[in-house]
CSV table of C-alpha atoms and ligand atoms in Angstrom, one decimal:
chain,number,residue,atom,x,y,z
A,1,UNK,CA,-26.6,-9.2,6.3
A,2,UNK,CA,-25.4,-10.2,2.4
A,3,UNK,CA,-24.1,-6.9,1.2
A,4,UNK,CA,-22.6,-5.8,-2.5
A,5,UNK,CA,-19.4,-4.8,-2.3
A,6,UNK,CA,-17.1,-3.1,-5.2
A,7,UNK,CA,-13.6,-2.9,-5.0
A,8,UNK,CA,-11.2,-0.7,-7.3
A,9,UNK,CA,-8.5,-2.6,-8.8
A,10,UNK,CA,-5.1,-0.8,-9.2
A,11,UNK,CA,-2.8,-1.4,-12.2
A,12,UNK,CA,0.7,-0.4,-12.0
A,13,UNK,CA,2.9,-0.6,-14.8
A,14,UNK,CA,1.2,-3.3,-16.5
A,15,UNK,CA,0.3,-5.0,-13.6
A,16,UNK,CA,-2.1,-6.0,-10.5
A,17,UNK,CA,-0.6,-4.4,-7.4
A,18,UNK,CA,-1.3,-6.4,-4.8
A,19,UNK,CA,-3.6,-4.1,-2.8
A,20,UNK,CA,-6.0,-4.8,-5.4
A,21,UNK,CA,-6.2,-8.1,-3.8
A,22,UNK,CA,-6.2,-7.6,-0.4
A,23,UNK,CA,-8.9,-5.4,-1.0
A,24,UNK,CA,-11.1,-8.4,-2.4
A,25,UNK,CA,-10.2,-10.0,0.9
A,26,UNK,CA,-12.0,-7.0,2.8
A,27,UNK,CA,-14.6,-6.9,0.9
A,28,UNK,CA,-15.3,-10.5,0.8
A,29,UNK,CA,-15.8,-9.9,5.1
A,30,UNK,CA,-17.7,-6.7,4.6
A,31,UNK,CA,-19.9,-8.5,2.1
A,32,UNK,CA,-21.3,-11.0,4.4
A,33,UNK,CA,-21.5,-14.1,1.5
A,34,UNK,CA,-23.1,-11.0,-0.6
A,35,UNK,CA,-21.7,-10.4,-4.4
A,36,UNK,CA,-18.3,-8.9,-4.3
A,37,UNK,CA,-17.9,-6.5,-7.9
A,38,UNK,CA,-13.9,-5.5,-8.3
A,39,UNK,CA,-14.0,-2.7,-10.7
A,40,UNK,CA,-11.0,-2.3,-13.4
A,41,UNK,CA,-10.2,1.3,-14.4
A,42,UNK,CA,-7.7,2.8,-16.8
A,43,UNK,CA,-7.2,2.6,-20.9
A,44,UNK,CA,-6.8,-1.0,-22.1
A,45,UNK,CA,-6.6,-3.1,-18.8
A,46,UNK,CA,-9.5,-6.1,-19.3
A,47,UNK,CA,-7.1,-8.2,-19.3
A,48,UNK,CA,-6.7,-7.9,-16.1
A,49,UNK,CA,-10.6,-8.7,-15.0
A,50,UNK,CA,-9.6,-13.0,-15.0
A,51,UNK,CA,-6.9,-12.2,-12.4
A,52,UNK,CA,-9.5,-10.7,-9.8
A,53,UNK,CA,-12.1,-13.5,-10.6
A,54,UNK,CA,-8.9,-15.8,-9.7
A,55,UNK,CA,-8.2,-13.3,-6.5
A,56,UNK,CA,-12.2,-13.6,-5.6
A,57,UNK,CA,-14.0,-11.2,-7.2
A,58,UNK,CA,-17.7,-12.7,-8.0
A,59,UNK,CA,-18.0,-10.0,-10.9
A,60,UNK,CA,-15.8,-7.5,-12.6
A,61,UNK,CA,-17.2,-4.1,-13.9
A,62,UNK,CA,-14.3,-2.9,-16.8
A,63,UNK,CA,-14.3,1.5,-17.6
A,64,UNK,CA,-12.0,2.1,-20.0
A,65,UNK,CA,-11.3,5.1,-22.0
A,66,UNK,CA,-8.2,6.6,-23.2
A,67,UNK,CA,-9.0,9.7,-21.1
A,68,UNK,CA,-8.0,7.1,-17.9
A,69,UNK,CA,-4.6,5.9,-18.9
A,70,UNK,CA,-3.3,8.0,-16.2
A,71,UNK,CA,-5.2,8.8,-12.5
A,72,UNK,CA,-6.6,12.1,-12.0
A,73,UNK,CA,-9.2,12.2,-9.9
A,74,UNK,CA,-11.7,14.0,-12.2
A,75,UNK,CA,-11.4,11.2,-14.4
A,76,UNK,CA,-11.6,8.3,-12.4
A,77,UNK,CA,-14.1,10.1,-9.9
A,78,UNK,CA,-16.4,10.3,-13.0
A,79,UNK,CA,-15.6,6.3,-13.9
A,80,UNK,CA,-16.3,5.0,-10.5
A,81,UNK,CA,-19.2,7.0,-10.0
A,82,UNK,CA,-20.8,5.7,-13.1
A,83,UNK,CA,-20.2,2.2,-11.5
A,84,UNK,CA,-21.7,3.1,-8.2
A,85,UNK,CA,-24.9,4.6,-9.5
A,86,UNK,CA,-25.4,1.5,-12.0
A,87,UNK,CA,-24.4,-1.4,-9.4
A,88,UNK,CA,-25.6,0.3,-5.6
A,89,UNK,CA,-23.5,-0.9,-4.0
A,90,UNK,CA,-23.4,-1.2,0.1
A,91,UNK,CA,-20.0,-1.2,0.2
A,92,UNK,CA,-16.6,0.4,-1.5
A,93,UNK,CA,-13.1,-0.7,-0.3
A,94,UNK,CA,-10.0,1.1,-1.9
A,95,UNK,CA,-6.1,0.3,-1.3
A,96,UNK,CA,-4.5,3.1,1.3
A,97,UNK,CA,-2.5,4.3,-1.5
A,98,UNK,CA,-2.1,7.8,-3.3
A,99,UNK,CA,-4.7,7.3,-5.4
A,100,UNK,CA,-7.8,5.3,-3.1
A,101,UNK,CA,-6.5,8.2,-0.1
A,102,UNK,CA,-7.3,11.2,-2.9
A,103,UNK,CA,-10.2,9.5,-4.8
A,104,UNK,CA,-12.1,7.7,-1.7
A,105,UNK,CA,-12.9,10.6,0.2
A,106,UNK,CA,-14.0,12.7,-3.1
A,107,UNK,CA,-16.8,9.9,-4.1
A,108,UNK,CA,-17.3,10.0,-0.2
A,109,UNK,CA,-18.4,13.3,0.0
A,110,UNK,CA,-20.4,13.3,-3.2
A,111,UNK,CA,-22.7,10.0,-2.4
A,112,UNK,CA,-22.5,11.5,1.4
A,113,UNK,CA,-20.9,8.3,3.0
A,114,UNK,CA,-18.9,7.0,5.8
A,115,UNK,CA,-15.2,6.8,4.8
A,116,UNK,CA,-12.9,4.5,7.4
A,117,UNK,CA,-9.2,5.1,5.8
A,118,UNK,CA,-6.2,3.3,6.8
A,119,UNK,CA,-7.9,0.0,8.1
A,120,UNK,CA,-5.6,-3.0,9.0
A,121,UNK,CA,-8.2,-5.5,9.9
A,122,UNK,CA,-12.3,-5.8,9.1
A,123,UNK,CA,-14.5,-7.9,11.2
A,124,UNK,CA,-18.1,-9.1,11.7
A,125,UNK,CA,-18.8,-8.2,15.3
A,126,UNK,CA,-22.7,-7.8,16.9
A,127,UNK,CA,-23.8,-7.5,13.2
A,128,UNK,CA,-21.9,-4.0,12.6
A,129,UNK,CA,-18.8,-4.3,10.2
A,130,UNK,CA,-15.7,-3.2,12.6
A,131,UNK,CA,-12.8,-1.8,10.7
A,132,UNK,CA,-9.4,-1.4,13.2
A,133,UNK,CA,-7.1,1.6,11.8
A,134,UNK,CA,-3.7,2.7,13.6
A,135,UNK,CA,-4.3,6.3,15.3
A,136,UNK,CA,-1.1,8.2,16.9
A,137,UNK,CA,1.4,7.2,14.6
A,138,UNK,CA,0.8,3.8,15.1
A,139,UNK,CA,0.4,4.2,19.4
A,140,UNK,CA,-3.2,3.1,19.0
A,141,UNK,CA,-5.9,1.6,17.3
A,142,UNK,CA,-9.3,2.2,17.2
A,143,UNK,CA,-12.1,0.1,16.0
A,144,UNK,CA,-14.6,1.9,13.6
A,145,UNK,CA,-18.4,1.3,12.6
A,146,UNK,CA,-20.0,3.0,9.5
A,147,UNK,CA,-23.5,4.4,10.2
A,148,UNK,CA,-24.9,6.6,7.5
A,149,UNK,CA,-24.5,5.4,3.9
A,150,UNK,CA,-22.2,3.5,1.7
A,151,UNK,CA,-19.3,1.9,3.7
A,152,UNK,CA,-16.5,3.3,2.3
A,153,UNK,CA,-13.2,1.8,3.3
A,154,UNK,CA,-9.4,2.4,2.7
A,155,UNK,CA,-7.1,-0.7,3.3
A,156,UNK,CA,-3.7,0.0,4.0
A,157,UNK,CA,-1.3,-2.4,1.7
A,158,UNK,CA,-0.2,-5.4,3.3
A,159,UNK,CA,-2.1,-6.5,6.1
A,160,UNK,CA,-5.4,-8.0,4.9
A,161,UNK,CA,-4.3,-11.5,3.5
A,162,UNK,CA,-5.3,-11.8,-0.1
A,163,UNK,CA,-7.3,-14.7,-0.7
A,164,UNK,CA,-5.4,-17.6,-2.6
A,165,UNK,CA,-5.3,-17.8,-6.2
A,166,UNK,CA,-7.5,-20.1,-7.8
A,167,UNK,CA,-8.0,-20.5,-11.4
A,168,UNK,CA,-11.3,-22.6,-11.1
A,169,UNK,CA,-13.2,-19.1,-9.7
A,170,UNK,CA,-15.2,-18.3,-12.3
A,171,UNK,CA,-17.5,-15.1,-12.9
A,172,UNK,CA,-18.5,-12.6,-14.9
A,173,UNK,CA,-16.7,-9.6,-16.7
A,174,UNK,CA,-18.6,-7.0,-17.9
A,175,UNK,CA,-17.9,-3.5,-19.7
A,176,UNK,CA,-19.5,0.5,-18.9
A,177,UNK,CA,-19.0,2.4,-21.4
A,178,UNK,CA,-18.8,5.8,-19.7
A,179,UNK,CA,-18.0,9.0,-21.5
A,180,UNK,CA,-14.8,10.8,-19.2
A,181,UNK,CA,-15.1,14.7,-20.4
A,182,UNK,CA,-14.3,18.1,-18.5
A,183,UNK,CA,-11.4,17.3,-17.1
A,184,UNK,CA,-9.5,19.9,-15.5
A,185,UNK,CA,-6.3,18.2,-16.6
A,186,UNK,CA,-5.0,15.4,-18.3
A,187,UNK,CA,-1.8,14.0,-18.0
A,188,UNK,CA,0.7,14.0,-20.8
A,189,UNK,CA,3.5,11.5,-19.6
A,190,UNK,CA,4.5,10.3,-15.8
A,191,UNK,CA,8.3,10.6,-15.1
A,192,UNK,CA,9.3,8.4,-12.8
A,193,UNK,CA,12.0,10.1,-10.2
A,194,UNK,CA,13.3,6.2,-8.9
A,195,UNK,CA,12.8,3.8,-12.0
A,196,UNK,CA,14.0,0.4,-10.4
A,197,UNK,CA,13.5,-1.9,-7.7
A,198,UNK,CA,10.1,-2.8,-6.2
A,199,UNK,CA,7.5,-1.0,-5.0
A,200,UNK,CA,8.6,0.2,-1.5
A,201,UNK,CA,4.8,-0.1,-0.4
A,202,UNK,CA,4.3,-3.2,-1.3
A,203,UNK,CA,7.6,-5.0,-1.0
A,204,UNK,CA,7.7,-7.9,1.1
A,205,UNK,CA,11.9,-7.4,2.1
A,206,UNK,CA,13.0,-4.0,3.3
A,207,UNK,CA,16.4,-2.5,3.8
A,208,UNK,CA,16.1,0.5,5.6
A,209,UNK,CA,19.3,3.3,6.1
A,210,UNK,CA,19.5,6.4,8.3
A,211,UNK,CA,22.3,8.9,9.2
A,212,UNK,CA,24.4,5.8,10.3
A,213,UNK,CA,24.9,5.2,6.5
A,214,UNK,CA,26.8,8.1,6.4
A,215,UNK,CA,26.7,9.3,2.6
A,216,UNK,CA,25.2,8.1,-1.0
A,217,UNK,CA,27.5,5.2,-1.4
A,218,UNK,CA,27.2,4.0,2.1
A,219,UNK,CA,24.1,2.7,0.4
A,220,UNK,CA,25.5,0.8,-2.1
A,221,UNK,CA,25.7,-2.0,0.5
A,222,UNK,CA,22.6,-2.0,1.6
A,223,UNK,CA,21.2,-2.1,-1.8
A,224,UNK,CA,23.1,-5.3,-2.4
A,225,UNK,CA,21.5,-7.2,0.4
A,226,UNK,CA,18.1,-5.9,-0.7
A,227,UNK,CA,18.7,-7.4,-3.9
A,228,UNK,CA,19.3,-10.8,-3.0
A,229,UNK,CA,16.3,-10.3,-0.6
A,230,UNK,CA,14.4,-9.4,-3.9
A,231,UNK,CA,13.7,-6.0,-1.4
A,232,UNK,CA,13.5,-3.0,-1.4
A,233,UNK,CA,15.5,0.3,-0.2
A,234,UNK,CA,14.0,2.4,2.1
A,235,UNK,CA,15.6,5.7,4.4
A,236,UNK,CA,14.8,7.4,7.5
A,237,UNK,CA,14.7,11.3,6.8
A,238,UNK,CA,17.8,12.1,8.6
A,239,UNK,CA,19.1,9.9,5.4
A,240,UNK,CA,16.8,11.8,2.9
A,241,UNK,CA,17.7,14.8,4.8
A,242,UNK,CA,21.3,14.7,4.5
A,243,UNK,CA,21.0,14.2,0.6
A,244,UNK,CA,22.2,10.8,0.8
A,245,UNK,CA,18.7,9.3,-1.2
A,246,UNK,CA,15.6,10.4,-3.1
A,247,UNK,CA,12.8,11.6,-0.8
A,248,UNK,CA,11.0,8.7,-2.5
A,249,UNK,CA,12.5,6.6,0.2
A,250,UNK,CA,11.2,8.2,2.6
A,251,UNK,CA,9.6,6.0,5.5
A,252,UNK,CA,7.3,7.5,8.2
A,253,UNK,CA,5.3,10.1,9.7
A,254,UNK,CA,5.5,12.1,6.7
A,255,UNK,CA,7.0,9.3,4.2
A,256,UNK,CA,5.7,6.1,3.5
A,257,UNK,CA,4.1,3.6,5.9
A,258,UNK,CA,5.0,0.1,5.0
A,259,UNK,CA,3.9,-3.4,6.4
A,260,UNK,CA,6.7,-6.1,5.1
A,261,UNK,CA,7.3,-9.3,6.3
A,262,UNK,CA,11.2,-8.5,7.3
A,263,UNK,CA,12.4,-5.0,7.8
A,264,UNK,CA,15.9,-4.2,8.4
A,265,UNK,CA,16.7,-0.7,9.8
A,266,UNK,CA,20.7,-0.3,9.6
A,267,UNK,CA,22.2,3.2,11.3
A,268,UNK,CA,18.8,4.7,12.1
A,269,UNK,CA,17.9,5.5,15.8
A,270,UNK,CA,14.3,5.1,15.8
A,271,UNK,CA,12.9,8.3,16.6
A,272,UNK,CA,9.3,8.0,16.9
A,273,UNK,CA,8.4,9.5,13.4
A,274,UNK,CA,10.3,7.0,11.8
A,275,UNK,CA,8.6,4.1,14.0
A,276,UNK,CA,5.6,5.8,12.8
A,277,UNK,CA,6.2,4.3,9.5
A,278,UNK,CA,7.8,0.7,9.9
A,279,UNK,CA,6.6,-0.6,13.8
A,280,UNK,CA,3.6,-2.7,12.1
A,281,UNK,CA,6.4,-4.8,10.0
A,282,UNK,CA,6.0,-8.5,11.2
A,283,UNK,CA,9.9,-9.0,11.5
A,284,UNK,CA,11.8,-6.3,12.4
A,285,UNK,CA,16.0,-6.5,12.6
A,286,UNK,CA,17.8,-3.3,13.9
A,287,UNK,CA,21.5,-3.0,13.4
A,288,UNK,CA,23.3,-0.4,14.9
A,289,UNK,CA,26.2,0.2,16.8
A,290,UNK,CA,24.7,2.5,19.9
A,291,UNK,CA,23.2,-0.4,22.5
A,292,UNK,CA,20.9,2.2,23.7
A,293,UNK,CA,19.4,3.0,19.8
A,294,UNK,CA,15.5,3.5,20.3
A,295,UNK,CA,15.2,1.4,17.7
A,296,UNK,CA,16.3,-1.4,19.1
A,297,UNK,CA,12.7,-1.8,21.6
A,298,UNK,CA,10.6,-2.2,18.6
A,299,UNK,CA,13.2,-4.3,17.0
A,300,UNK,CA,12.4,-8.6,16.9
A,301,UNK,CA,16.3,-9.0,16.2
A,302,UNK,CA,18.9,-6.3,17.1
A,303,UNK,CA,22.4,-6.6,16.2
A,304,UNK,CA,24.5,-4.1,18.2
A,305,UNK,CA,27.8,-3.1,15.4
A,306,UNK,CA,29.0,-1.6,12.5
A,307,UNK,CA,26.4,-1.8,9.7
A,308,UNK,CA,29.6,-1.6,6.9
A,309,UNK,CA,30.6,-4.8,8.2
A,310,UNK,CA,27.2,-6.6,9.7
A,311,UNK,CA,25.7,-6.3,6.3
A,312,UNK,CA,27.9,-7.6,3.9
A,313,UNK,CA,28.4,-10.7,6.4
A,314,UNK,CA,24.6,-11.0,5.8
A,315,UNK,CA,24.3,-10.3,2.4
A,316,UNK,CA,26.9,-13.2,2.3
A,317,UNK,CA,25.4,-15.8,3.8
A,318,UNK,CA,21.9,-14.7,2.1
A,319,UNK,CA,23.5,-15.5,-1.0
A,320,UNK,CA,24.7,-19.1,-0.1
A,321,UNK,CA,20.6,-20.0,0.8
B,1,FAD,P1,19.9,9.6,13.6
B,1,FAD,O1,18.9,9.9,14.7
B,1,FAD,O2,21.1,10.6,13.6
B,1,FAD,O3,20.5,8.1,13.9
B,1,FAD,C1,21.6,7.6,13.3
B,1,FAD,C2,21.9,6.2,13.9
B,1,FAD,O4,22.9,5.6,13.2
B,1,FAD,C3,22.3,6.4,15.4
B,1,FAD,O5,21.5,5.6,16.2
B,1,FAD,C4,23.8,5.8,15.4
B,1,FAD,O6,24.1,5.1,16.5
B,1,FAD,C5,23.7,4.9,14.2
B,1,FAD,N1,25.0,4.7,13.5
B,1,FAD,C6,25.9,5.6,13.1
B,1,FAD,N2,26.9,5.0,12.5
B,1,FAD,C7,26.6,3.6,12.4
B,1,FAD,C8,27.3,2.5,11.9
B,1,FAD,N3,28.5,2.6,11.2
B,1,FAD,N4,26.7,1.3,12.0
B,1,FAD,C9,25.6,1.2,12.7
B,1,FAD,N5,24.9,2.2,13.2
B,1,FAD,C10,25.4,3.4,13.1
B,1,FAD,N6,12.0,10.7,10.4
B,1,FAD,C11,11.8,9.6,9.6
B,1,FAD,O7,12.6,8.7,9.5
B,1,FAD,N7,10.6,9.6,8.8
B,1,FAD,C12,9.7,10.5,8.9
B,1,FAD,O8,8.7,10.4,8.2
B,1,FAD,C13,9.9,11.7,9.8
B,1,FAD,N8,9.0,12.6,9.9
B,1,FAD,C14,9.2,13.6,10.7
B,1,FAD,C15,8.2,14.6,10.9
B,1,FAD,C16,8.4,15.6,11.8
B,1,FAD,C17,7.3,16.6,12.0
B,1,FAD,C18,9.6,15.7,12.6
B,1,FAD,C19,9.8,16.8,13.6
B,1,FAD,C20,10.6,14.8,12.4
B,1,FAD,C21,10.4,13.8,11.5
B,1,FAD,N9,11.4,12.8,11.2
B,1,FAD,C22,11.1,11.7,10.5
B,1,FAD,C23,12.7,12.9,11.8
B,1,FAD,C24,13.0,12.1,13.0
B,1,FAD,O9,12.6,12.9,14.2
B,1,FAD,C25,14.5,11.8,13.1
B,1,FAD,O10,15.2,13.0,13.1
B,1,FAD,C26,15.1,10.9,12.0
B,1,FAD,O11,14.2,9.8,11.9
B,1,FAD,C27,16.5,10.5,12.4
B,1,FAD,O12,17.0,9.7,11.3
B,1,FAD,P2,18.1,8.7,11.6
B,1,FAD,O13,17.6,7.7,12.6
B,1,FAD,O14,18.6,8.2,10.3
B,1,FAD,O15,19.3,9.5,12.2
């Protein structure tokens, strides 16, 4: 069954993030060979709307106002809603990110829809859209149908494949002017608490550290290997705990969850919270110098020693590829 299906584009700091994407990807399935509309929100950002076109998007729907240059949800409840009722669509996907996990289940309740959040993977299966989402901190998954309403879906970052970039897509970009007033609040100025490095959701290359790293230096060399990774840093919450990072590191149960391609947990045990967050990585090397670490069953690579002298050797050799 051909469906329409939006999708809300995120811009980050002057940029696509790549959830936006991946979402196209989703919707493209969920669509059926129906019209897939990406929708571009925020003050000044059509000149994004080519990109999606180029990332899949049949059709791209552009709200801008200055009242949007930040997220709040009154604000961009009242854009996307404006792009619901004039489009109808049969389907919604948003990233699994702060914003599509606070505004998806707001426009949800409003329009009285069927919200899956969290999915990893969207199929076609005995003409029902199946969406598969972790459940249990990751012990489980469960495959989901949508029965009442618009399908509303969440996609968490880094586990739909985009759909390659192509330059001949061509389509449509087209602007709704919608007037964003009442709003409860409106943001003056966001102050970032960690400034550099990339985006520990979406980063590809991930150097984790726990307790084993022993204080706020002992990160110093974990931060050069994720460098010339072109990674990320990332903690456990022992770490985070013992003041030796931000909270913004955070992975887990009650920090992130992240999907990257190679994951490298250095002095963390593994406790299941942690797993919670990281266990859906495609590579995953542990090092740590307890044999019997936890982390080391979930672990694709496990390198039993002393992480102040495992990872400069690799940051090393990195360097000499
Ligand atoms: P530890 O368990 O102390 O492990 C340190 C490891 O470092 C050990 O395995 C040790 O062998 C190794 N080590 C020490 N020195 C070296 C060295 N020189 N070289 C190599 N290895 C070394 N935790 C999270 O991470 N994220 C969460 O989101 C999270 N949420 C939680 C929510 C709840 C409700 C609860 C109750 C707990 C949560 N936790 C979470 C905490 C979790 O249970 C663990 O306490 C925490 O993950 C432990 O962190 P760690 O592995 O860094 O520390």
């Amino acid at each position: 069954m051909a469906r329409k299906v939006l999708t809300l584009a995120e811009v980050r700091d002057g940029s696509l993030r790549n959830v936006s994407f991946e979402a196209i990807a989703a919707a493209k399935t969920i669509a059926e060979g129906g019209e897939v509309v990406s929708v571009l929100v925020g003050d000044q950002v059509a000149a994004h709307a080519n990109e999606l076109i180029y990332r899949g998007a049949d059709r791209v729907v552009v709200v801008e106002h200055p009242n949007l240059t930040f997220y709040t949800s009154d604000g961009y409840s009242q854009a996307v809603k404006a792009v619901i009722d004039k489009e109808q669509p049969e389907g919604i996907v948003f990233g699994h990110t702060a914003l599509g996990k606070d505004l998806s289940p707001k426009l949800a309740i409003k329009l009285d829809a069927g919200l899956v959040s969290d999915v990893i993977a969207v199929e076609e299966a005995g003409g029902n859209i199946v969406f598969t989402r972790p459940i249990y901190s990751g012990k489980a998954f469960e495959k989901k149908i949508v029965t009442s309403g618009i399908l509303f879906a969440t996609v968490r970052p880094n586990n739909i494949a985009p759909l390659e970039r192509d330059e001949s897509r061509t389509g449509s970009v087209e602007t709704l002017a919608v007037e964003i007033k009442d709003l409860r609040a409106i943001i003056k100025e966001v102050v970032r608490k960690t400034a550099e490095g990339v985006d520990l959701t979406e980063a590809k290359v991930i150097v984790a550290g726990g307790r084993g790293v022993k204080s706020a230096e002992g990160f110093q060399p974990l931060k050069e290997l994720a460098e010339v990774l072109g990674g990320a840093v990332g903690a456990s919450r022992g770490a985070c705990d013992a003041g030796y990072c931000d909270y913004s590191l955070q992975i887990g149960q009650t920090g992130k969850v992240v999907t990257p391609d190679l994951y490298i947990a250095c002095g963390i045990s593994g406790a299941i919270q942690h797993l919670a967050g990281m266990s859906n990585s495609k590579v995953i090397v542990a090092i740590n110098k307890d044999p019997e670490a936890n982390i080391f069953k979930v672990a694709d690579y496990g390198i039993v020693g002393d992480l102040f002298e495992v990872v400069p050797l690799l940051t090393e050799e990195f360097k000499k590829l």
